[in-house]
Amino acid sequence: MNESQKTIDPVCGKSVHPDECRFRSDDENGTYYFCSKDCQNKFDKADAKTKKGFWARYTERLKDIQCSRTSQDCK
């Protein structure tokens, strides 16, 4: 499994592979992938303020993931 193909569970911070993930939710910001039904339920039941906190932690964690694509691949 290629690290660049993984994403982060916004609730617990675990790395998950979108193609192999059974737990996902959508909102106005996009699709989120979860490691477990418990994390998905926490996200789905959260109010807007809590989701904003999940989102802030999620984007901070994404900064730690290194992109292995070259600038040519990103065009």
Coordinates of N, CA and C in Angstrom, one line a residue:
M1 N 0.8 -1.2 0.0 CA 0.0 0.0 0.0 C 0.9 1.2 0.0
N2 N 0.7 2.1 -0.9 CA 1.5 3.3 -1.1 C 1.0 4.4 -0.1
E3 N 2.0 5.0 0.7 CA 1.6 6.0 1.7 C 0.9 7.2 1.1
S4 N 1.2 7.5 -0.2 CA 0.6 8.7 -0.8 C -0.9 8.4 -1.1
Q5 N -1.3 7.2 -1.1 CA -2.7 6.9 -1.3 C -3.5 6.8 -0.1
K6 N -2.9 7.1 1.1 CA -3.7 7.0 2.3 C -4.2 8.4 2.7
T7 N -5.2 8.4 3.6 CA -5.7 9.6 4.2 C -5.8 9.4 5.7
I8 N -6.2 10.4 6.4 CA -6.3 10.4 7.8 C -7.7 10.3 8.3
D9 N -8.0 9.5 9.3 CA -9.3 9.5 10.0 C -9.3 10.8 10.8
P10 N -10.3 11.7 10.5 CA -10.3 13.0 11.2 C -10.6 12.9 12.7
V11 N -11.2 11.7 13.2 CA -11.5 11.6 14.6 C -10.3 11.1 15.4
C12 N -9.7 10.0 15.0 CA -8.6 9.4 15.8 C -7.2 9.6 15.2
G13 N -7.1 10.0 14.0 CA -5.8 10.3 13.4 C -5.1 9.2 12.7
K14 N -5.8 8.0 12.7 CA -5.1 6.8 12.1 C -5.1 7.0 10.6
S15 N -4.1 6.4 9.9 CA -4.0 6.4 8.5 C -5.0 5.3 7.9
V16 N -5.7 5.7 6.9 CA -6.6 4.7 6.3 C -6.5 4.8 4.8
H17 N -6.7 3.7 4.1 CA -6.6 3.7 2.7 C -8.1 3.8 2.1
P18 N -8.4 4.9 1.4 CA -9.7 5.1 0.9 C -10.3 3.9 0.1
D19 N -9.5 3.3 -0.7 CA -10.0 2.2 -1.6 C -10.4 1.0 -0.8
E20 N -9.9 0.8 0.4 CA -10.1 -0.4 1.3 C -11.0 0.0 2.5
C21 N -11.4 1.2 2.6 CA -12.2 1.7 3.7 C -13.7 1.4 3.6
R22 N -14.3 0.8 4.6 CA -15.7 0.6 4.6 C -16.5 1.7 5.2
F23 N -15.8 2.6 5.9 CA -16.5 3.6 6.7 C -16.2 5.0 6.1
R24 N -17.2 5.7 5.6 CA -17.0 7.0 5.0 C -18.2 7.9 5.2
S25 N -18.0 9.2 5.2 CA -19.1 10.1 5.3 C -18.8 11.3 4.4
D26 N -19.8 12.0 4.0 CA -19.7 13.1 3.1 C -20.3 14.3 3.8
D27 N -19.8 15.5 3.6 CA -20.4 16.8 4.0 C -20.0 17.8 3.0
E28 N -20.3 19.1 3.3 CA -20.0 20.2 2.4 C -18.5 20.3 2.1
N29 N -17.6 19.8 3.0 CA -16.2 19.9 2.8 C -15.6 18.7 2.0
G30 N -16.4 17.7 1.8 CA -15.8 16.5 1.0 C -16.2 15.2 1.7
T31 N -15.4 14.2 1.3 CA -15.6 12.8 1.8 C -14.5 12.6 2.9
Y32 N -14.9 11.9 4.0 CA -14.0 11.6 5.1 C -14.0 10.1 5.2
Y33 N -12.9 9.5 5.5 CA -12.7 8.1 5.7 C -12.4 7.7 7.1
F34 N -12.9 6.7 7.6 CA -12.7 6.3 9.0 C -12.2 4.9 9.2
C35 N -11.5 4.7 10.3 CA -10.9 3.4 10.6 C -11.9 2.4 11.1
S36 N -13.0 3.0 11.7 CA -14.0 2.1 12.4 C -15.4 2.8 12.3
K37 N -16.4 2.0 12.6 CA -17.8 2.5 12.6 C -17.9 3.5 13.8
D38 N -17.2 3.2 14.9 CA -17.2 4.1 16.1 C -16.8 5.5 15.7
C39 N -15.6 5.6 15.0 CA -15.1 6.9 14.6 C -16.1 7.6 13.6
Q40 N -16.7 6.9 12.7 CA -17.7 7.4 11.8 C -18.9 7.9 12.5
N41 N -19.4 7.2 13.5 CA -20.5 7.6 14.3 C -20.2 8.9 15.1
K42 N -19.0 9.0 15.7 CA -18.7 10.2 16.4 C -18.7 11.4 15.5
F43 N -18.2 11.2 14.3 CA -18.1 12.3 13.3 C -19.5 12.7 12.9
D44 N -20.3 11.7 12.5 CA -21.7 11.9 12.0 C -22.6 12.6 13.1
K45 N -22.4 12.3 14.3 CA -23.3 12.8 15.4 C -22.8 14.1 16.0
A46 N -21.6 14.5 15.6 CA -21.0 15.7 16.1 C -21.7 17.0 15.6
D47 N -21.7 18.0 16.5 CA -22.2 19.3 16.1 C -21.2 20.0 15.2
A48 N -21.6 21.1 14.7 CA -20.7 21.9 13.8 C -19.4 22.3 14.5
K49 N -19.4 22.7 15.7 CA -18.2 23.1 16.4 C -17.3 22.0 16.6
T50 N -17.8 20.8 17.0 CA -16.9 19.6 17.2 C -16.3 19.2 15.8
K51 N -17.2 19.2 14.8 CA -16.6 18.9 13.5 C -15.5 19.8 13.0
K52 N -15.7 21.1 13.4 CA -14.6 22.1 13.0 C -13.3 21.7 13.7
G53 N -13.4 21.2 15.0 CA -12.3 20.7 15.7 C -11.7 19.5 15.1
F54 N -12.5 18.6 14.6 CA -12.0 17.4 13.9 C -11.3 17.9 12.6
W55 N -11.9 18.8 11.9 CA -11.3 19.3 10.7 C -10.0 20.0 10.9
A56 N -9.9 20.8 12.0 CA -8.6 21.5 12.3 C -7.5 20.4 12.6
R57 N -7.8 19.4 13.4 CA -6.8 18.4 13.7 C -6.5 17.6 12.4
Y58 N -7.5 17.3 11.6 CA -7.3 16.6 10.3 C -6.3 17.3 9.4
T59 N -6.5 18.6 9.2 CA -5.6 19.4 8.3 C -4.2 19.5 8.9
E60 N -4.1 19.5 10.2 CA -2.8 19.5 10.8 C -2.1 18.2 10.6
R61 N -2.8 17.1 10.7 CA -2.2 15.8 10.4 C -1.8 15.6 9.0
L62 N -2.6 16.2 8.1 CA -2.2 16.1 6.6 C -0.9 16.8 6.3
K63 N -0.5 17.8 7.1 CA 0.8 18.4 6.9 C 1.9 17.5 7.1
D64 N 1.7 16.4 7.9 CA 2.8 15.5 8.2 C 2.9 14.4 7.1
I65 N 1.9 14.3 6.2 CA 2.0 13.3 5.1 C 2.8 13.9 4.0
Q66 N 3.8 13.2 3.6 CA 4.7 13.7 2.5 C 4.1 13.2 1.1
C67 N 4.0 14.1 0.2 CA 3.6 13.7 -1.2 C 4.8 13.2 -1.9
S68 N 4.7 12.0 -2.5 CA 5.8 11.4 -3.3 C 5.7 11.7 -4.8
R69 N 4.7 12.5 -5.2 CA 4.6 12.8 -6.6 C 5.5 13.9 -7.0
T70 N 6.0 13.9 -8.2 CA 6.8 15.0 -8.7 C 5.9 16.1 -9.2
S71 N 6.4 17.3 -9.4 CA 5.6 18.3 -10.0 C 5.0 18.0 -11.3
Q72 N 5.7 17.1 -12.1 CA 5.1 16.7 -13.4 C 3.8 15.9 -13.2
D73 N 3.7 15.1 -12.1 CA 2.6 14.3 -11.8 C 1.4 15.1 -11.4
C74 N 1.6 16.3 -10.9 CA 0.5 17.1 -10.3 C -0.1 18.0 -11.3
K75 N 0.3 18.0 -12.5 CA -0.3 18.9 -13.6 C -1.6 18.4 -14.0

